[in-house]
mmCIF file of C-alpha atoms in Angstrom:
data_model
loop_
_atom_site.group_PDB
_atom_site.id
_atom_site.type_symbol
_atom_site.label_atom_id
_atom_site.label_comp_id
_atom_site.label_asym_id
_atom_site.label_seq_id
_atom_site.Cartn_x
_atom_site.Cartn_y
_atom_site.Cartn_z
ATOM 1 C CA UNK V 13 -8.017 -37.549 -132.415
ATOM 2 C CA UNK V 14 -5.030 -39.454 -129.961
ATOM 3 C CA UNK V 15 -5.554 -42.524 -128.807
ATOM 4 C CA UNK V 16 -4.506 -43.579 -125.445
ATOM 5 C CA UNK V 17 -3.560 -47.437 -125.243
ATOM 6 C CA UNK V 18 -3.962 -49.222 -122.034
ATOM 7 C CA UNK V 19 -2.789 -53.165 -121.922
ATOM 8 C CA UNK V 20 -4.729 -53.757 -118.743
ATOM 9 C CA UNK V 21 -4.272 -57.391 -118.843
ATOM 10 C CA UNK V 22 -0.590 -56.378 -118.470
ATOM 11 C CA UNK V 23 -1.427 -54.050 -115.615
ATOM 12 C CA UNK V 24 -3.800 -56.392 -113.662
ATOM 13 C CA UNK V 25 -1.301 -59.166 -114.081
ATOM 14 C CA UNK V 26 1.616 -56.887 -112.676
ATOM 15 C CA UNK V 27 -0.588 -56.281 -109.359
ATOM 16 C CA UNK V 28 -1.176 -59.944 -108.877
ATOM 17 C CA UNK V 29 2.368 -60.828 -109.835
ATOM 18 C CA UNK V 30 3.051 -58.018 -106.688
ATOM 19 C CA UNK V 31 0.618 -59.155 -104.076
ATOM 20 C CA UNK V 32 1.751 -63.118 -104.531
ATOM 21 C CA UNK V 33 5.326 -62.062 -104.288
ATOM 22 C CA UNK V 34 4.666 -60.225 -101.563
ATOM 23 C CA UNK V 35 2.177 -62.912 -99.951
ATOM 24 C CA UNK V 36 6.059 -64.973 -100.405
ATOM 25 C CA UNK V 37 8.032 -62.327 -98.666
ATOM 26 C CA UNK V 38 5.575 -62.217 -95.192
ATOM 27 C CA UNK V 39 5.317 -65.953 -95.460
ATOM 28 C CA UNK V 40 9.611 -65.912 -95.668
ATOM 29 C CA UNK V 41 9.329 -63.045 -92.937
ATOM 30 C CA UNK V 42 7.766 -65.320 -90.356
ATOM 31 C CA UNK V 43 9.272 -68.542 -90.715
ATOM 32 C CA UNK V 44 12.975 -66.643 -90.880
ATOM 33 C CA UNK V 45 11.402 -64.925 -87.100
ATOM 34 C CA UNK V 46 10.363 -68.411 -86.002
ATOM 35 C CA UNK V 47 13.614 -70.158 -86.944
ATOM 36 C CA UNK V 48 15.839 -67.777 -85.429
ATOM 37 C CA UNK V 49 13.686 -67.648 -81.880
ATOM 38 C CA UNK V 50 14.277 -71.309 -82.081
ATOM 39 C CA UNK V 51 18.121 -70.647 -82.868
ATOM 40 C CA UNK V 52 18.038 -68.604 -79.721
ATOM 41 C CA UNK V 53 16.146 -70.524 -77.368
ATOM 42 C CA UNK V 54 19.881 -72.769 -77.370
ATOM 43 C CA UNK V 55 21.483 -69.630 -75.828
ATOM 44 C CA UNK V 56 22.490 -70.405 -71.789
ATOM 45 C CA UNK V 57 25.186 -69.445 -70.131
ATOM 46 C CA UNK V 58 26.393 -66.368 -67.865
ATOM 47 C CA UNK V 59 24.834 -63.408 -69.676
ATOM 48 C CA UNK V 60 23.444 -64.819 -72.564
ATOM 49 C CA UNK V 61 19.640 -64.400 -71.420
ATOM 50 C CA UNK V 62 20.222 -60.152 -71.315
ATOM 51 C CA UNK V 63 22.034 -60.850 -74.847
ATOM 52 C CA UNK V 64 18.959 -63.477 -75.932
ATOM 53 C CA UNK V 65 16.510 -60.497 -75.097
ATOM 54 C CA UNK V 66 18.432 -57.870 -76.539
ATOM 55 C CA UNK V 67 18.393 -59.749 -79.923
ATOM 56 C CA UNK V 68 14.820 -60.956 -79.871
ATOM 57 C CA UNK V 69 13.404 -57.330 -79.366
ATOM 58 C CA UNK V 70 15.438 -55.998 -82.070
ATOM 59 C CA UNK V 71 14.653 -58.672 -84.705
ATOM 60 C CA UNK V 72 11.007 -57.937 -83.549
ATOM 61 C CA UNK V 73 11.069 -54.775 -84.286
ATOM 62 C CA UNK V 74 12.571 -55.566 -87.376
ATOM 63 C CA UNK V 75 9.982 -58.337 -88.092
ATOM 64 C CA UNK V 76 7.383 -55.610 -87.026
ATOM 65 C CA UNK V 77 8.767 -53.052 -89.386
ATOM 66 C CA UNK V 78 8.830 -55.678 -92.206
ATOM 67 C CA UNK V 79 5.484 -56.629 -91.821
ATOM 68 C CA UNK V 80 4.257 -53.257 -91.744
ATOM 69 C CA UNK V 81 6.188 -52.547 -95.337
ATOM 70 C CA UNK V 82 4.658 -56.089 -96.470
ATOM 71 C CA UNK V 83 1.246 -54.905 -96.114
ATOM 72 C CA UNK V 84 1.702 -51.642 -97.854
ATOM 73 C CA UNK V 85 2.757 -53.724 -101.199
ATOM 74 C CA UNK V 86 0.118 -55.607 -100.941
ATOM 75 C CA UNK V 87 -2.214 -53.439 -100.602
ATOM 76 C CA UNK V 88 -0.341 -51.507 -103.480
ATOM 77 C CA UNK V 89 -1.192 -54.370 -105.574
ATOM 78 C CA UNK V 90 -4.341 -54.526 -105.147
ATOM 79 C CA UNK V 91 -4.869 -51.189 -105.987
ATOM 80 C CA UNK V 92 -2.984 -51.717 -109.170
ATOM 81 C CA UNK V 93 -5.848 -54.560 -110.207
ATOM 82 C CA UNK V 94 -8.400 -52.149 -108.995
ATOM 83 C CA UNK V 95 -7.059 -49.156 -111.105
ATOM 84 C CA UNK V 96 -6.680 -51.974 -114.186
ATOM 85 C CA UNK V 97 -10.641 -52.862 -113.519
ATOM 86 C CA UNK V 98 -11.748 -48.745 -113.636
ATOM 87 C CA UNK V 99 -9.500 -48.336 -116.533
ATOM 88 C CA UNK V 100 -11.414 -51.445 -118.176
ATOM 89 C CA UNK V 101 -14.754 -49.746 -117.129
ATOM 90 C CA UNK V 102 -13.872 -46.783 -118.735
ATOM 91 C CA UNK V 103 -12.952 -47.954 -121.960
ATOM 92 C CA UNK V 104 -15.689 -49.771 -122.118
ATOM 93 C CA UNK V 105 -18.052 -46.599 -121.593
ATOM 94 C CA UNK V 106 -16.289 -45.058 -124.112
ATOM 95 C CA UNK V 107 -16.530 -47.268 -126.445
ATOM 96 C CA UNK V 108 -20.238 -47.479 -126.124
ATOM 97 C CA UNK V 109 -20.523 -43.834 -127.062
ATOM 98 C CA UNK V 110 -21.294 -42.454 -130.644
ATOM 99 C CA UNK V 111 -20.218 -38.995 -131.003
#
């Protein structure tokens, strides 16, 4: 009869290991949007303000779109731990089981 081998201590640490880099990357995300409003903020002059706004709506949306692809890892981490708990569940029903 096969045996299928799971190391789900390897696969639950993998998702955690992806949701806290990812928790690193949205915490990176916002201070790099902070710092660079500030950056801007210095801009005066004839025509800077239409160039100021120009560049702060297109980092936002960048930002925005960032954010959005930040929350899909994360949430693809935690379904990696939950898929390593239901594999552990599993096993563990099947092991209980004399054939």
């Amino acid at each position: 009869m096969a045996k299928y081998v799971c190391d789900i201590e390897q696969v639950h640490a993998i998702g955690e290991q992806l949701c806290t880099s990812v928790a690193t990357i949205g915490t990176s995300i916002s201070s790099y949007s902070t710092n660079i409003e500030s950056d801007l903020s210095g801009w005066t002059g004839e025509g800077a303000q239409s160039g100021k706004e120009s560049f702060i709506t297109a980092k936002n949306e960048q930002v925005d779109s960032a954010k959005l692809d930040v929350a899909y890892a994360n949430e693809l981490g935690e379904f990696i731990q939950e898929a390593a708990e239901s594999i552990q569940k599993v096993e563990d029903e099947l092991v209980s089981l004399s054939i």
